[in-house]
Coordinates of N, CA, C and O in Angstrom, one line a residue:
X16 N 97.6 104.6 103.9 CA 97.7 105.5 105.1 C 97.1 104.8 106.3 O 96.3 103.9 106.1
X17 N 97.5 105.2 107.4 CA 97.1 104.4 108.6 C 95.9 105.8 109.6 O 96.3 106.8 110.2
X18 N 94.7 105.3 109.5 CA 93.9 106.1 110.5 C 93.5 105.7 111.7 O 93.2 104.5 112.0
X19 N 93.4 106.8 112.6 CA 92.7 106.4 114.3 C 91.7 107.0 114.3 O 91.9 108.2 113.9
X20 N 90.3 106.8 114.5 CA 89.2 107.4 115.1 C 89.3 107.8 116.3 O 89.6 106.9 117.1
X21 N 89.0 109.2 116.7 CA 88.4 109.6 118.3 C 87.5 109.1 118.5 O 87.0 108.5 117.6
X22 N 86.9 109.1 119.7 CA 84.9 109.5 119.9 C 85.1 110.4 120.5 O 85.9 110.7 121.4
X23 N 83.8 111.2 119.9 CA 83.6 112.9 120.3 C 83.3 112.7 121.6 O 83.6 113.7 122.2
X24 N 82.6 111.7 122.4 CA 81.9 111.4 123.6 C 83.0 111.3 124.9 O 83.1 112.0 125.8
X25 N 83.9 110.3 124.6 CA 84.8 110.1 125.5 C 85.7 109.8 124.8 O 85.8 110.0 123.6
X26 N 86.8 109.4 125.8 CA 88.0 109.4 125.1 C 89.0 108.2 124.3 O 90.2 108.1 124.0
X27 N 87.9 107.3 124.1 CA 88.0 105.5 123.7 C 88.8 106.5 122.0 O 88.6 107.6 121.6
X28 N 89.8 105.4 121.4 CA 90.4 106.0 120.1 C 90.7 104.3 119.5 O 91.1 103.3 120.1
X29 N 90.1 104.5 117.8 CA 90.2 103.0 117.3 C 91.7 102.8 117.1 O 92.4 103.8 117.0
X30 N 92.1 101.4 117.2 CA 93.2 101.1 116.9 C 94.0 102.1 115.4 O 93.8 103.3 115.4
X31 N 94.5 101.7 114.8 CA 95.9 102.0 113.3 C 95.2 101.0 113.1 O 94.9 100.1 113.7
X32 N 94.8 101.5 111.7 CA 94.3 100.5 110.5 C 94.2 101.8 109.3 O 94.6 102.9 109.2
X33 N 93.3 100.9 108.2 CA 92.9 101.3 107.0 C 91.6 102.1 107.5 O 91.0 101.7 108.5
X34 N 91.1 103.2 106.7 CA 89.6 104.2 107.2 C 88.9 103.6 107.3 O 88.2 104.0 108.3
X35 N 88.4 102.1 106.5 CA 87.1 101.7 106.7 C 87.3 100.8 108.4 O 86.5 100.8 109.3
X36 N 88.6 100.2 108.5 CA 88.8 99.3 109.7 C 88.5 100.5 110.8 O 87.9 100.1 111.8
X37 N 88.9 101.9 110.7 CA 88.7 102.4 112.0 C 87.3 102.7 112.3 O 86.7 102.3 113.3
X38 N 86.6 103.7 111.0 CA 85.2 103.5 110.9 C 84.2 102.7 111.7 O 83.2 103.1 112.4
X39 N 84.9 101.3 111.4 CA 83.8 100.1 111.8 C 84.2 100.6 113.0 O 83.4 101.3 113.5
X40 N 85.2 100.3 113.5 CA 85.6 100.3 115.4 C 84.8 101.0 116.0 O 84.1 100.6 117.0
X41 N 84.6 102.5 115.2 CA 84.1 103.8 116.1 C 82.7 103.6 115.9 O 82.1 103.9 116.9
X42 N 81.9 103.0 114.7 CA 80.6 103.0 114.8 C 80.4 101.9 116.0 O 79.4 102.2 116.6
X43 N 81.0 100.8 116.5 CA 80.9 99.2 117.0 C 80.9 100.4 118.3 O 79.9 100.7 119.0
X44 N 81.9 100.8 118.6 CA 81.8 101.5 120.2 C 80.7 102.4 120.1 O 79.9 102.2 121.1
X45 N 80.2 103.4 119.1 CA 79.1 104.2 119.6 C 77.9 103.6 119.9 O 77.0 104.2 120.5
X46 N 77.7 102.0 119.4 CA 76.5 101.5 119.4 C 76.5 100.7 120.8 O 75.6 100.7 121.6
X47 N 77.5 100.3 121.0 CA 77.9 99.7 122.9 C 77.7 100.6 123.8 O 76.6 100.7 124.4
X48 N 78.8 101.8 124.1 CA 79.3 102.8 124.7 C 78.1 103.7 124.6 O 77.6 104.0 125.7
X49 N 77.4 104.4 123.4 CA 76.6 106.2 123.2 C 75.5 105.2 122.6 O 76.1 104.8 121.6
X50 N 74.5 104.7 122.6 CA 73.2 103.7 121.9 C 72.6 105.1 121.9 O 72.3 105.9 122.8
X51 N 72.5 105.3 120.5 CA 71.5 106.4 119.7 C 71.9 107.7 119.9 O 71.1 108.7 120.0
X52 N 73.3 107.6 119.8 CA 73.9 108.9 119.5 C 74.7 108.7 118.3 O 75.8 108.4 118.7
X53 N 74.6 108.8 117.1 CA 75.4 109.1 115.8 C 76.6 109.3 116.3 O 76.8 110.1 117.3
X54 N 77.8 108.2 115.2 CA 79.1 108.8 115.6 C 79.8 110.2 115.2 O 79.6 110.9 114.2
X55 N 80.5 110.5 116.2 CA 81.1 111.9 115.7 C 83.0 111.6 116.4 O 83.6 110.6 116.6
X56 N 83.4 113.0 116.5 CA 84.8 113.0 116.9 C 85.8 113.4 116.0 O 85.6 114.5 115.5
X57 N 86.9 112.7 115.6 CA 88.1 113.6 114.9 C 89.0 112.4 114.2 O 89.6 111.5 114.9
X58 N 89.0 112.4 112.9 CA 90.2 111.4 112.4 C 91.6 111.8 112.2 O 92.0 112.7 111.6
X59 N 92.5 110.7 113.0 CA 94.0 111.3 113.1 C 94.7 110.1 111.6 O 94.4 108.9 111.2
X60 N 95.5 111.1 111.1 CA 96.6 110.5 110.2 C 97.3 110.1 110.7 O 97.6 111.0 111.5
X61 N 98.2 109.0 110.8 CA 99.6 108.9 111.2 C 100.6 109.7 110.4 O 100.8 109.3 109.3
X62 N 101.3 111.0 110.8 CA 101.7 111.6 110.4 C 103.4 111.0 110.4 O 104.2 111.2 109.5
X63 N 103.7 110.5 111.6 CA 105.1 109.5 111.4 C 105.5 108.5 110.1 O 106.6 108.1 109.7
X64 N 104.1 108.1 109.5 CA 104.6 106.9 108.5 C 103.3 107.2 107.9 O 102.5 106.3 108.1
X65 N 103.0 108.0 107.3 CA 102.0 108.1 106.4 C 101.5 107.8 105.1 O 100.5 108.2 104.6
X66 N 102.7 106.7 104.5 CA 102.7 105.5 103.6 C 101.8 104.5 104.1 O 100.8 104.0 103.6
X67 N 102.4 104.2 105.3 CA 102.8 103.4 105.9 C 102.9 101.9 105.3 O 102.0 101.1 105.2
X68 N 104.2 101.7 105.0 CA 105.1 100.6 104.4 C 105.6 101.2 102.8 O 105.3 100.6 101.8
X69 N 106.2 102.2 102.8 CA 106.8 103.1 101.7 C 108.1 102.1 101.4 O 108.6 101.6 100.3
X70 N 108.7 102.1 103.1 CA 110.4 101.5 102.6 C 110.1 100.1 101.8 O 110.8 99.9 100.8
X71 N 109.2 99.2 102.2 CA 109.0 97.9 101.4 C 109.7 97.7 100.0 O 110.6 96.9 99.8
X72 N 109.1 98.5 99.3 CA 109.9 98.0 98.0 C 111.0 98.8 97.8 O 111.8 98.3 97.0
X73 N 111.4 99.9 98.4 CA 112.8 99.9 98.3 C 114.2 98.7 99.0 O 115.4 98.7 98.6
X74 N 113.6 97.9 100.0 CA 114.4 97.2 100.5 C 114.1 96.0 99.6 O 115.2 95.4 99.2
X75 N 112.9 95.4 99.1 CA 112.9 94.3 97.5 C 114.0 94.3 96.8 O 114.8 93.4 96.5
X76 N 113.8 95.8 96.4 CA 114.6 96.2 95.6 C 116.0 95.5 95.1 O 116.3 94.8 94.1
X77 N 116.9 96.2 96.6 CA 117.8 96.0 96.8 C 118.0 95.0 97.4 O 119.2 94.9 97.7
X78 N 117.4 94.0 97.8 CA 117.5 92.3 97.8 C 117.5 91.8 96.6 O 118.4 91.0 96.4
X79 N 116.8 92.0 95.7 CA 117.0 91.5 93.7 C 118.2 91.8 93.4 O 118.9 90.9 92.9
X80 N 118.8 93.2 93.6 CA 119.7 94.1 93.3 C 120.9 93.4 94.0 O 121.9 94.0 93.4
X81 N 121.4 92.6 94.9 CA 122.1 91.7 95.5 C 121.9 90.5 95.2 O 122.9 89.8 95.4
X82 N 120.8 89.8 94.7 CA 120.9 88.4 94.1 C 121.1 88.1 92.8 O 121.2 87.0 92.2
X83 N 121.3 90.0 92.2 CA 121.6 90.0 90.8 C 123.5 90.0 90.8 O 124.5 89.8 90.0
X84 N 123.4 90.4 91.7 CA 125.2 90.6 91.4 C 126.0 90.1 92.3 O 127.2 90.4 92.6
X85 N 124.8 88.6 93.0 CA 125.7 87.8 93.5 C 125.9 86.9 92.2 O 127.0 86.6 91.8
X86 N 124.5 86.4 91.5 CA 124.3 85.4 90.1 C 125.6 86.0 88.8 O 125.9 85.4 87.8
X87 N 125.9 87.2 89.1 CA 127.0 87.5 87.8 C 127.8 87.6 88.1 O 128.6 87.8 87.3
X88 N 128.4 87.4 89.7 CA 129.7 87.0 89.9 C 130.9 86.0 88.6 O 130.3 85.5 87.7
X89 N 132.2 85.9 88.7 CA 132.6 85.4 88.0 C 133.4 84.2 88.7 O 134.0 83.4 87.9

């Protein structure tokens, strides 16, 4: 799944990544940005692609699934 951190303070939001990658972002800005204010704020899911990279092996798939039945051609 792909998460964004808010900050509760302003309106700075970590890149799409994995929870720990946004994590780190939002703690790195509160310690720049809020120095000795604990992070807070709101974590967003990507609700558009919430795999995110689901299709991947369906399209493998069907690349094997075409190299198989180009190799048994006659």
């Amino acid at each position: 799944m792909a998460y964004r951190f808010w900050c509760g303070e302003c309106g700075y939001k970590s890149d799409w990544g994995s929870e720990s990658q946004g994590e780190r972002q939002q703690i790195e800005h509160y310690a720049a940005r809020h120095p000795g204010t604990p992070p807070g704020g709101q974590v967003e899911v990507n609700r558009k692609d919430p795999e995110g990279g689901a299709c991947l092996p369906v399209v493998l798939v069907a690349i094997v699934l075409l190299i198989l039945l180009a190799s048994c051609r006659h």
